[in-house]
Coordinates of C-alpha atoms in Angstrom, one line a residue:
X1 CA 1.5 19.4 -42.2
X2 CA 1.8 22.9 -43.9
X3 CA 0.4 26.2 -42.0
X4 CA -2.5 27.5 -44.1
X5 CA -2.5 30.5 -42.4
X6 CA 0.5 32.1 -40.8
X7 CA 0.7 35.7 -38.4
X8 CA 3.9 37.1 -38.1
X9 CA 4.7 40.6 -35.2
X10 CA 0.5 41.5 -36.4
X11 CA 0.1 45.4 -34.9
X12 CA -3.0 47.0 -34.5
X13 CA -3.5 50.8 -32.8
X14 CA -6.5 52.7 -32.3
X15 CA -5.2 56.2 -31.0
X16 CA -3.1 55.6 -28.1
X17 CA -4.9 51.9 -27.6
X18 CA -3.1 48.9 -28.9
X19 CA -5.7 46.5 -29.7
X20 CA -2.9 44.0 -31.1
X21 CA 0.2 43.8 -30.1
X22 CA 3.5 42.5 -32.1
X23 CA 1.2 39.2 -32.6
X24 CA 2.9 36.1 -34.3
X25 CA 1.4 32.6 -34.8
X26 CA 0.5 30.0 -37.3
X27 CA -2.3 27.6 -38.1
X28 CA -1.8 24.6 -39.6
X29 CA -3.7 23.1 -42.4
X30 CA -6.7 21.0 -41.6
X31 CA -6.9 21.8 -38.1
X32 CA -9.6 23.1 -35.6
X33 CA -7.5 25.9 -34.1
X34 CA -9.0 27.8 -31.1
X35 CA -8.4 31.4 -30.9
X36 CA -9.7 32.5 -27.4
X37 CA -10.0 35.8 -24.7
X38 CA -12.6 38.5 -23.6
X39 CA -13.8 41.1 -25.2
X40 CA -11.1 43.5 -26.1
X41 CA -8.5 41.2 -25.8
X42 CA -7.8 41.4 -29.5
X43 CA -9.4 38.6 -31.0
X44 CA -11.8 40.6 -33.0
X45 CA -9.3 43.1 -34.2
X46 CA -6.9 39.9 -35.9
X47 CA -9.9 38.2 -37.2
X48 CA -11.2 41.9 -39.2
X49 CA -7.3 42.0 -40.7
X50 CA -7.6 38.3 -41.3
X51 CA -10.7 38.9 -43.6
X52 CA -8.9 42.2 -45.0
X53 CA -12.0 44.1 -43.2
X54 CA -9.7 46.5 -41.4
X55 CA -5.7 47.3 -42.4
X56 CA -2.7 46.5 -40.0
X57 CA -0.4 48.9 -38.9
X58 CA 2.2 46.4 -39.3
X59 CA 3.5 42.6 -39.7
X60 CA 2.1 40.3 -42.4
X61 CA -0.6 37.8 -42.5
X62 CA -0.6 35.2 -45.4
X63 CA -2.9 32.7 -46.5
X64 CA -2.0 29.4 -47.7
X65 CA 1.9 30.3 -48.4
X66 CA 0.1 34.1 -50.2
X67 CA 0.6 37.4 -48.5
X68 CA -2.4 39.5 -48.2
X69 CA 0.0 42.5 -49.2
X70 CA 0.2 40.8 -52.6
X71 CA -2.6 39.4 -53.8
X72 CA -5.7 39.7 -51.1
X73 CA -8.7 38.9 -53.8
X74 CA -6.9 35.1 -53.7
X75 CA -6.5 34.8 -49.9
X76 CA -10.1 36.2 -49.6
X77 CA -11.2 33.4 -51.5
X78 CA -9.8 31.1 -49.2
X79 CA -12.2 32.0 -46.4
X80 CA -15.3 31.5 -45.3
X81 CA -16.4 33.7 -42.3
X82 CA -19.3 33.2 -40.1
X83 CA -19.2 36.4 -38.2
X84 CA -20.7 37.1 -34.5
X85 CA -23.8 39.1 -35.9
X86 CA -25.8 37.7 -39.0
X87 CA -24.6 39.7 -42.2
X88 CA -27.8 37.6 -44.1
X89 CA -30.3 39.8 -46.0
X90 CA -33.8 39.6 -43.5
X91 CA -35.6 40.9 -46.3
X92 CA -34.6 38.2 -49.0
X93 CA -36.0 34.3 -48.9
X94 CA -32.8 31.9 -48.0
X95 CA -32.9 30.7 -51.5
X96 CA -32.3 34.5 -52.5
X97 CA -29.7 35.1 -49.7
X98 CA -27.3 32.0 -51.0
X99 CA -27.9 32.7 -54.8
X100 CA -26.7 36.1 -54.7
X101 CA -23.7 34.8 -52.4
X102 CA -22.8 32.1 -54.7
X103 CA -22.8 34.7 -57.6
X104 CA -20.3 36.6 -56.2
X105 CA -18.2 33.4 -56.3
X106 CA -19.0 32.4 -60.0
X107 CA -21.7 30.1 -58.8
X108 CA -24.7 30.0 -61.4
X109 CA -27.3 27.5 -62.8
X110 CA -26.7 23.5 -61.7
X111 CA -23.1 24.3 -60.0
X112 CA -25.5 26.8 -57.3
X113 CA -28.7 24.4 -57.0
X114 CA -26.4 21.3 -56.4
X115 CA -24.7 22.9 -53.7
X116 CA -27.3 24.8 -52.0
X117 CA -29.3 21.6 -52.3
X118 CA -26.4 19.9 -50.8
X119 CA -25.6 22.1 -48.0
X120 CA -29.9 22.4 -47.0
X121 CA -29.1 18.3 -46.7
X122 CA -26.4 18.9 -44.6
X123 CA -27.9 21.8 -42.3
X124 CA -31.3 20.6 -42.3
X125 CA -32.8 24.0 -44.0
X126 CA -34.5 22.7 -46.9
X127 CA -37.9 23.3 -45.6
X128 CA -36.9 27.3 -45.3
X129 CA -35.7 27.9 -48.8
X130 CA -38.5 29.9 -49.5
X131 CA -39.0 30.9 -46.4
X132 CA -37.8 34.8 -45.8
X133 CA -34.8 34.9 -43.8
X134 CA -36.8 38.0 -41.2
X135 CA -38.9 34.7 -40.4
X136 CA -36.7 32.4 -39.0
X137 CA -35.6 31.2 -35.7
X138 CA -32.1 32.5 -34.4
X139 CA -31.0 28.6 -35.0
X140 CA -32.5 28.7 -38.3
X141 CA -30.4 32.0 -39.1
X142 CA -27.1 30.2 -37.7
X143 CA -27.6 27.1 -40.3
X144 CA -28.2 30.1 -42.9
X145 CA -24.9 32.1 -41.9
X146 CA -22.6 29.0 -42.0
X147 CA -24.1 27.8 -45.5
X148 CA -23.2 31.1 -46.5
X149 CA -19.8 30.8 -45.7
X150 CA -19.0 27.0 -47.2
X151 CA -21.0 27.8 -50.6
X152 CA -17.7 28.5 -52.4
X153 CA -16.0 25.0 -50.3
X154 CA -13.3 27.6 -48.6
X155 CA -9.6 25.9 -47.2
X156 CA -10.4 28.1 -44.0
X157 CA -14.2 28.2 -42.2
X158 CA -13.7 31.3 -39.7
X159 CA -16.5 30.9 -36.9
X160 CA -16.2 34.0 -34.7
X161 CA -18.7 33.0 -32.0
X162 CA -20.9 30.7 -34.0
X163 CA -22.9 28.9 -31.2
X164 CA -23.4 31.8 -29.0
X165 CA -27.5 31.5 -27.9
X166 CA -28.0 28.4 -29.8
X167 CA -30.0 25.5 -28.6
X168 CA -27.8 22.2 -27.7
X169 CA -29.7 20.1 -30.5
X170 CA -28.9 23.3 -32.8
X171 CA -24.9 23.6 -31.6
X172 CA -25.0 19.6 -31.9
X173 CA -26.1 19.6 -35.6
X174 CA -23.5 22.4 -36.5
X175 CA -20.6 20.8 -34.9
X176 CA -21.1 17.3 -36.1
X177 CA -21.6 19.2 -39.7
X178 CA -18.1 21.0 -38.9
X179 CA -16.7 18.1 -38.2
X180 CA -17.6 16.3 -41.2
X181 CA -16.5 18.4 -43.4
X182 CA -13.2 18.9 -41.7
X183 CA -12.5 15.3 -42.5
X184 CA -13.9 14.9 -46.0
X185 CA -12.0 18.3 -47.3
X186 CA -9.3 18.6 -45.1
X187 CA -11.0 21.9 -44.1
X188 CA -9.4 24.2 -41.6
X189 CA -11.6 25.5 -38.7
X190 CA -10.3 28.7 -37.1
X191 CA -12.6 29.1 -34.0
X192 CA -13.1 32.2 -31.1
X193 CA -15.4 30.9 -28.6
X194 CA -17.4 31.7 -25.0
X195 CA -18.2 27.8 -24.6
X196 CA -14.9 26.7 -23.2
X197 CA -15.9 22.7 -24.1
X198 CA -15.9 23.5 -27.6
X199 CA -12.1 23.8 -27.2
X200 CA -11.7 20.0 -26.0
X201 CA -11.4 18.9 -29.3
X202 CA -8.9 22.0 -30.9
X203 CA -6.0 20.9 -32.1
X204 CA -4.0 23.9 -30.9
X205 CA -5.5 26.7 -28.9
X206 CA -3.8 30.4 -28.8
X207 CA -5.0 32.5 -25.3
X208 CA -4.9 36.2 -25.9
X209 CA -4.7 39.1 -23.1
X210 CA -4.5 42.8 -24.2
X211 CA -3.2 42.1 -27.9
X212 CA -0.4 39.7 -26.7
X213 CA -0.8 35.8 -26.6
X214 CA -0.4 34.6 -23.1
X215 CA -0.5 30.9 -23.8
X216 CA -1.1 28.2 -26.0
X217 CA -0.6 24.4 -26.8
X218 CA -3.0 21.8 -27.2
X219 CA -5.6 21.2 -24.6
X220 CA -3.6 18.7 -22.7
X221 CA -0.3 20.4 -22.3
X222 CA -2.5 23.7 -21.4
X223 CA -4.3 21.7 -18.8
X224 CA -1.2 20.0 -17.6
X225 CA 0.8 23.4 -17.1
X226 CA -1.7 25.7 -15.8
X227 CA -3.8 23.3 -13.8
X228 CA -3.9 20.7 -11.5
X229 CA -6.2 17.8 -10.3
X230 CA -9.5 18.2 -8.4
X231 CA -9.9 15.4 -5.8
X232 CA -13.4 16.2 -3.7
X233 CA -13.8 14.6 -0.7
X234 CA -17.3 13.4 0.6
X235 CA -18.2 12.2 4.2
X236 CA -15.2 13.8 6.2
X237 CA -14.9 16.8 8.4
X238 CA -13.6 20.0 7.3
X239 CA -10.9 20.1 10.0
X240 CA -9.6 16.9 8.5
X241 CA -9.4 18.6 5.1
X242 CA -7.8 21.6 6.1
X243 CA -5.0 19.3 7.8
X244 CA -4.4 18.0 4.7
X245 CA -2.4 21.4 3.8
X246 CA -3.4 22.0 0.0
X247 CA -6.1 24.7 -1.1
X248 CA -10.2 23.7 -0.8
X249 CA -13.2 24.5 -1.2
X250 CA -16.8 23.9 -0.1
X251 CA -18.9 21.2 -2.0
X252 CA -22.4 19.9 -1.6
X253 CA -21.9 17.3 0.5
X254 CA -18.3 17.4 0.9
X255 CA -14.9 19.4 0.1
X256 CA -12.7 20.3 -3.0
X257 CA -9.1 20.0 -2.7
X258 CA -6.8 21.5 -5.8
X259 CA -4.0 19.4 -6.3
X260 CA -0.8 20.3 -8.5
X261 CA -0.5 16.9 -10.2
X262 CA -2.3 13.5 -10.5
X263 CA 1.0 12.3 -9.0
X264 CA 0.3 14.3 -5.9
X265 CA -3.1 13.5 -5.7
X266 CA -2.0 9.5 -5.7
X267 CA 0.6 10.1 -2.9
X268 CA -2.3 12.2 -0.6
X269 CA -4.7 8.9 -1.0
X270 CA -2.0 6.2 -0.2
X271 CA -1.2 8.2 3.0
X272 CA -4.4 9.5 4.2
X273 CA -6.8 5.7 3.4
X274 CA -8.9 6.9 6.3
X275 CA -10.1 9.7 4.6
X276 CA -10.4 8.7 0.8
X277 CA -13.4 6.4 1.4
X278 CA -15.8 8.4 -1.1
X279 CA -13.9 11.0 -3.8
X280 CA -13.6 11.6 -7.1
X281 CA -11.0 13.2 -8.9
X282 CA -11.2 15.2 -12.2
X283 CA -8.7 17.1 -13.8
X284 CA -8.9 20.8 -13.9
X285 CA -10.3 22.2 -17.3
X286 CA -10.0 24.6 -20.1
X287 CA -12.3 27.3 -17.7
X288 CA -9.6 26.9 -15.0
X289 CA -6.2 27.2 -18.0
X290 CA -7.9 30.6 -19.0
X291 CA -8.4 31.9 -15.3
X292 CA -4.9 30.7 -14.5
X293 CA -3.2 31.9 -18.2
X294 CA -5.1 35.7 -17.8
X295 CA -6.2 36.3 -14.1
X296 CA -10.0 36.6 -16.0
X297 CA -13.4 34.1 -16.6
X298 CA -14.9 33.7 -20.2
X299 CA -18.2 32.1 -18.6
X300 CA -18.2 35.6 -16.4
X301 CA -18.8 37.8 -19.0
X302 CA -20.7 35.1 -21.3
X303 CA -23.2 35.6 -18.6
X304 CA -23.2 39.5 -18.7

């Protein structure tokens, strides 16, 4: 599989601050790629020079084999970029808002009804068309923003926090459309997030801390190297827990143990029977790989 987009020694500085920092990495084509960290941690900054919104200082980013240095109108029109705020027109009816859009991309006449029409199927916004954008719900907007971005059927859908406030039926509908169309055009999904579980199903994820990347893999091999296994214990004492010698916490109704490895977590049960009468074990998830890759929470500050 061919990288469609590919980031080599990327350097951004504001003043004396380096907001990216000698960054190389690739995405390859057709995947749902995962490009997470907190605010500040550069994300923002390498998404902008991705969408030629703000210049490097140095390195190279191309797009489906092109440099931006050579031809950026061509790897512009690669993208599609649902940004973190809504860039729609509140003034202008939806209809308006895509029509004017789909100009800019040669779009006119039956080519623009049929694929307005076809992405209001899709979304579910064909009872808004006419409705002004200023009107609509914050859920409405989001179906809005992302038929924005697939009007011209782009290699690359960016989605810079796309779900962010949305109702589950709302981030429901948008992934399973995502999704869709990820299959049926081979579309690449390049995807920052705050909602750690839409990262279960990335392909490859990239973790970035102060403009470097601090880890990455898929969500397996991330899981396996900076986790372990939870095994909570229900029905015992917490002096019997503690003897057990591996770190705990409190639970309703019992006590977490973290475990380095399911194999550990087998070996504690076969020699302590008397205690694991009532447990479950789960595997530690992507929340606990970004605590352990950057010393920092996600769902902490998407809760400030």
């Amino acid at each position: 599989m061919k990288n469609i987009i590919e980031i080599r020694h990327l350097t951004k500085k504001f003043g004396e601050i380096v907001a990216v920092n000698d960054l190389s990495f690739s995405v390859k084509e057709g995947e749902l790629f995962a490009f997470l960290g907190i605010n500040g941690a550069g994300k923002s900054t390498t998404i902008n020079i991705l969408c030629k919104q703000l210049a490097k200082d140095a390195g190279e980013v191309l797009i489906d084999g092109i440099s931006q240095d050579v031809d950026s109108a061509i790897t512009k029109r690669e993208l599609g970029v649902v940004f973190q705020n809504s860039v729609l027109d509140m003034s202008l009816t939806v209809l308006e808002n895509l029509e004017s859009r789909a100009a800019l991309y040669g779009l006119f006449d039956k080519d623009c009804k049929d694929r307005i029409e076809e992405l209001a199927r899709l979304l579910d916004f064909s009872e808004l068309l006419r409705r002004p954008v200023g009107k609509l719900s914050g859920g409405q907007r989001r179906r809005i923003d992302i038929a924005r971005a697939l009007l011209h059927h782009p290699k690359i859908l960016i989605l810079d926090e796309p779900t962010t406030g949305l109702d589950p039926q709302t981030r429901s509908l948008l992934w399973r459309v995502i999704s869709d169309l990820r299959k049926s055009e081979q579309m690449t999904v390049f995807l920052t997030t705050h909602y750690m579980e839409e990262t279960t199903d990335a392909d490859h994820i990239v973790i970035l801390d102060s403009g470097r990347i601090v880890a990455e893999g898929t969500p397996l091999s991330l899981k396996n190297a900076y986790t372990g296994d939870f095994v909570t214990l229900y029905g015992v004492s917490e002096e019997a827990v503690k003897a057990l010698g591996f770190p705990y916490t409190s639970h309703p109704g019992g006590y977490r143990l973290m475990l380095p490895s399911t194999g550990s977590a087998t070996a504690l049960i076969i020699a302590h029977p008397e205690l694991f009468v009532d447990y479950e074990i789960t595997k530690g998830n992507m929340d606990d790989v970004f605590l352990a890759a950057t010393g920092k929470s996600l769902g902490e500050e998407r809760g400030k």
